[in-house]
Amino acid sequence: MHNHNIIPTPLINITDFEGINKQRAYIKDESKNPFGTIKDRRNFFIFQEASRLKVDKLVLITSGNNGYSLAQYLKGAGIKVVCIISRDLSVEIKNALRSVAYQVIELNLSHKILRPEEL
């Protein structure tokens, strides 16, 4: 198991914007989550539930952050993460996903409909 728990993310008071009541305007800094994305919140609970159910593999369609976050949470938990991505994603994102996911499958996602044989 790991210790990548969700921690309360800081609220930053906005002081640089004109016309905003600066005493009541805040930005929630989700970059302080374990893997730097708001997706970490949901994936923490997915990790807990997948572990409880003894799931061995999860498959998701992702454009990057969600797949990276989920794969990081499940790393070392014995649960494989397969990321389905668009062929159009940048090489940088593809490489980041490949570094943490069990498998990365590139498809043409522009049609929005995947045939069973593609999956």
PDB file of C-alpha atoms in Angstrom:
ATOM      1  CA  MET A   1       0.000   0.000   0.000  1.00  0.00           C
ATOM      2  CA  HIS A   2       1.027   3.597  -0.341  1.00  0.00           C
ATOM      3  CA  ASN A   3       0.502   6.743   1.646  1.00  0.00           C
ATOM      4  CA  HIS A   4      -0.762   9.050  -1.131  1.00  0.00           C
ATOM      5  CA  ASN A   5      -3.738  10.328   0.820  1.00  0.00           C
ATOM      6  CA  ILE A   6      -5.787  13.300  -0.209  1.00  0.00           C
ATOM      7  CA  ILE A   7      -4.857  16.279   1.874  1.00  0.00           C
ATOM      8  CA  PRO A   8      -6.816  19.493   2.186  1.00  0.00           C
ATOM      9  CA  THR A   9      -5.647  21.722  -0.635  1.00  0.00           C
ATOM     10  CA  PRO A  10      -4.867  25.314   0.261  1.00  0.00           C
ATOM     11  CA  LEU A  11      -7.183  28.201  -0.440  1.00  0.00           C
ATOM     12  CA  ILE A  12      -5.301  31.194  -1.775  1.00  0.00           C
ATOM     13  CA  ASN A  13      -6.837  34.608  -1.255  1.00  0.00           C
ATOM     14  CA  ILE A  14      -7.100  36.506  -4.532  1.00  0.00           C
ATOM     15  CA  THR A  15      -5.481  39.904  -4.234  1.00  0.00           C
ATOM     16  CA  ASP A  16      -4.463  40.719  -7.796  1.00  0.00           C
ATOM     17  CA  PHE A  17      -7.799  41.088  -9.580  1.00  0.00           C
ATOM     18  CA  GLU A  18      -9.661  44.364  -9.888  1.00  0.00           C
ATOM     19  CA  GLY A  19     -13.366  44.411  -9.228  1.00  0.00           C
ATOM     20  CA  ILE A  20     -13.392  41.322  -7.001  1.00  0.00           C
ATOM     21  CA  ASN A  21     -14.213  41.512  -3.309  1.00  0.00           C
ATOM     22  CA  LYS A  22     -10.773  40.408  -2.215  1.00  0.00           C
ATOM     23  CA  GLN A  23     -11.905  39.363   1.237  1.00  0.00           C
ATOM     24  CA  ARG A  24     -14.168  36.669  -0.156  1.00  0.00           C
ATOM     25  CA  ALA A  25     -12.479  35.400  -3.324  1.00  0.00           C
ATOM     26  CA  TYR A  26     -10.198  32.377  -3.178  1.00  0.00           C
ATOM     27  CA  ILE A  27      -8.505  29.933  -5.518  1.00  0.00           C
ATOM     28  CA  LYS A  28      -8.313  26.288  -4.473  1.00  0.00           C
ATOM     29  CA  ASP A  29      -4.825  25.051  -5.339  1.00  0.00           C
ATOM     30  CA  GLU A  30      -5.392  21.472  -6.547  1.00  0.00           C
ATOM     31  CA  SER A  31      -1.773  21.242  -7.709  1.00  0.00           C
ATOM     32  CA  LYS A  32      -0.938  20.372  -4.087  1.00  0.00           C
ATOM     33  CA  ASN A  33      -2.725  17.010  -4.423  1.00  0.00           C
ATOM     34  CA  PRO A  34      -0.415  13.946  -4.475  1.00  0.00           C
ATOM     35  CA  PHE A  35      -0.115  13.863  -8.286  1.00  0.00           C
ATOM     36  CA  GLY A  36      -0.902  17.512  -9.010  1.00  0.00           C
ATOM     37  CA  THR A  37      -4.441  17.269 -10.374  1.00  0.00           C
ATOM     38  CA  ILE A  38      -8.026  17.571  -9.209  1.00  0.00           C
ATOM     39  CA  LYS A  39      -8.436  14.032 -10.601  1.00  0.00           C
ATOM     40  CA  ASP A  40      -6.537  12.795  -7.531  1.00  0.00           C
ATOM     41  CA  ARG A  41      -9.630  13.321  -5.375  1.00  0.00           C
ATOM     42  CA  ARG A  42     -11.809  10.885  -7.314  1.00  0.00           C
ATOM     43  CA  ASN A  43      -8.970   8.458  -7.982  1.00  0.00           C
ATOM     44  CA  PHE A  44      -8.200   8.138  -4.285  1.00  0.00           C
ATOM     45  CA  PHE A  45     -11.707   6.746  -3.778  1.00  0.00           C
ATOM     46  CA  ILE A  46     -11.488   4.580  -6.892  1.00  0.00           C
ATOM     47  CA  PHE A  47      -8.244   3.158  -5.484  1.00  0.00           C
ATOM     48  CA  GLN A  48      -9.932   2.378  -2.167  1.00  0.00           C
ATOM     49  CA  GLU A  49     -12.948   0.724  -3.801  1.00  0.00           C
ATOM     50  CA  ALA A  50     -10.895  -1.259  -6.341  1.00  0.00           C
ATOM     51  CA  SER A  51      -8.706  -2.527  -3.504  1.00  0.00           C
ATOM     52  CA  ARG A  52     -11.748  -3.477  -1.428  1.00  0.00           C
ATOM     53  CA  LEU A  53     -13.301  -5.355  -4.356  1.00  0.00           C
ATOM     54  CA  LYS A  54      -9.961  -7.008  -5.228  1.00  0.00           C
ATOM     55  CA  VAL A  55     -10.122  -5.747  -8.809  1.00  0.00           C
ATOM     56  CA  ASP A  56      -7.058  -6.707 -10.836  1.00  0.00           C
ATOM     57  CA  LYS A  57      -7.391  -4.294 -13.787  1.00  0.00           C
ATOM     58  CA  LEU A  58      -9.020  -0.956 -14.565  1.00  0.00           C
ATOM     59  CA  VAL A  59      -9.417   0.471 -18.070  1.00  0.00           C
ATOM     60  CA  LEU A  60     -10.129   4.107 -18.778  1.00  0.00           C
ATOM     61  CA  ILE A  61     -10.179   6.552 -21.649  1.00  0.00           C
ATOM     62  CA  THR A  62      -7.993   9.497 -20.721  1.00  0.00           C
ATOM     63  CA  SER A  63      -6.345  12.569 -22.142  1.00  0.00           C
ATOM     64  CA  GLY A  64      -3.591  12.417 -19.538  1.00  0.00           C
ATOM     65  CA  ASN A  65      -4.194  13.629 -15.999  1.00  0.00           C
ATOM     66  CA  ASN A  66      -6.806  11.089 -14.993  1.00  0.00           C
ATOM     67  CA  GLY A  67      -4.860   8.096 -16.308  1.00  0.00           C
ATOM     68  CA  TYR A  68      -1.613   9.306 -14.785  1.00  0.00           C
ATOM     69  CA  SER A  69      -3.213   9.940 -11.400  1.00  0.00           C
ATOM     70  CA  LEU A  70      -5.059   6.610 -11.304  1.00  0.00           C
ATOM     71  CA  ALA A  71      -1.993   4.629 -12.382  1.00  0.00           C
ATOM     72  CA  GLN A  72       0.095   6.357  -9.726  1.00  0.00           C
ATOM     73  CA  TYR A  73      -2.449   5.535  -7.002  1.00  0.00           C
ATOM     74  CA  LEU A  74      -2.627   1.895  -8.064  1.00  0.00           C
ATOM     75  CA  LYS A  75       1.118   1.462  -8.533  1.00  0.00           C
ATOM     76  CA  GLY A  76       2.262  -1.239  -6.141  1.00  0.00           C
ATOM     77  CA  ALA A  77      -1.304  -2.276  -5.276  1.00  0.00           C
ATOM     78  CA  GLY A  78      -1.396  -5.178  -7.737  1.00  0.00           C
ATOM     79  CA  ILE A  79      -4.032  -3.446  -9.865  1.00  0.00           C
ATOM     80  CA  LYS A  80      -3.156  -2.837 -13.510  1.00  0.00           C
ATOM     81  CA  VAL A  81      -4.251   0.352 -15.251  1.00  0.00           C
ATOM     82  CA  VAL A  82      -4.845   0.348 -18.999  1.00  0.00           C
ATOM     83  CA  CYS A  83      -5.120   3.813 -20.540  1.00  0.00           C
ATOM     84  CA  ILE A  84      -6.936   4.252 -23.826  1.00  0.00           C
ATOM     85  CA  ILE A  85      -5.755   7.458 -25.443  1.00  0.00           C
ATOM     86  CA  SER A  86      -6.140   9.402 -28.654  1.00  0.00           C
ATOM     87  CA  ARG A  87      -3.402   8.978 -31.211  1.00  0.00           C
ATOM     88  CA  ASP A  88      -3.349  12.773 -31.332  1.00  0.00           C
ATOM     89  CA  LEU A  89      -1.987  13.230 -27.808  1.00  0.00           C
ATOM     90  CA  SER A  90       1.463  14.725 -27.473  1.00  0.00           C
ATOM     91  CA  VAL A  91       4.472  12.431 -27.206  1.00  0.00           C
ATOM     92  CA  GLU A  92       5.177  13.926 -23.781  1.00  0.00           C
ATOM     93  CA  ILE A  93       1.765  12.866 -22.423  1.00  0.00           C
ATOM     94  CA  LYS A  94       2.025   9.434 -24.039  1.00  0.00           C
ATOM     95  CA  ASN A  95       5.443   8.876 -22.460  1.00  0.00           C
ATOM     96  CA  ALA A  96       4.243  10.038 -19.042  1.00  0.00           C
ATOM     97  CA  LEU A  97       1.360   7.559 -19.201  1.00  0.00           C
ATOM     98  CA  ARG A  98       3.618   4.750 -20.409  1.00  0.00           C
ATOM     99  CA  SER A  99       5.909   5.369 -17.450  1.00  0.00           C
ATOM    100  CA  VAL A 100       3.158   4.554 -14.927  1.00  0.00           C
ATOM    101  CA  ALA A 101       0.397   2.557 -16.657  1.00  0.00           C
ATOM    102  CA  TYR A 102       0.381  -1.181 -17.283  1.00  0.00           C
ATOM    103  CA  GLN A 103      -0.592  -0.562 -20.907  1.00  0.00           C
ATOM    104  CA  VAL A 104      -1.340   2.418 -23.131  1.00  0.00           C
ATOM    105  CA  ILE A 105      -3.538   1.807 -26.164  1.00  0.00           C
ATOM    106  CA  GLU A 106      -3.644   4.459 -28.879  1.00  0.00           C
ATOM    107  CA  LEU A 107      -6.856   4.696 -30.902  1.00  0.00           C
ATOM    108  CA  ASN A 108      -8.537   7.128 -33.242  1.00  0.00           C
ATOM    109  CA  LEU A 109     -10.948   8.690 -30.764  1.00  0.00           C
ATOM    110  CA  SER A 110     -12.166  11.411 -33.116  1.00  0.00           C
ATOM    111  CA  HIS A 111     -15.188   9.314 -34.127  1.00  0.00           C
ATOM    112  CA  LYS A 112     -16.389   9.108 -30.488  1.00  0.00           C
ATOM    113  CA  ILE A 113     -17.623   5.533 -31.027  1.00  0.00           C
ATOM    114  CA  LEU A 114     -15.377   2.574 -30.332  1.00  0.00           C
ATOM    115  CA  ARG A 115     -16.107  -0.795 -31.862  1.00  0.00           C
ATOM    116  CA  PRO A 116     -15.771  -3.824 -29.545  1.00  0.00           C
ATOM    117  CA  GLU A 117     -12.775  -5.081 -31.539  1.00  0.00           C
ATOM    118  CA  GLU A 118     -10.994  -1.761 -30.873  1.00  0.00           C
ATOM    119  CA  LEU A 119     -11.390  -2.214 -27.151  1.00  0.00           C
TER     120      LEU A 119
END
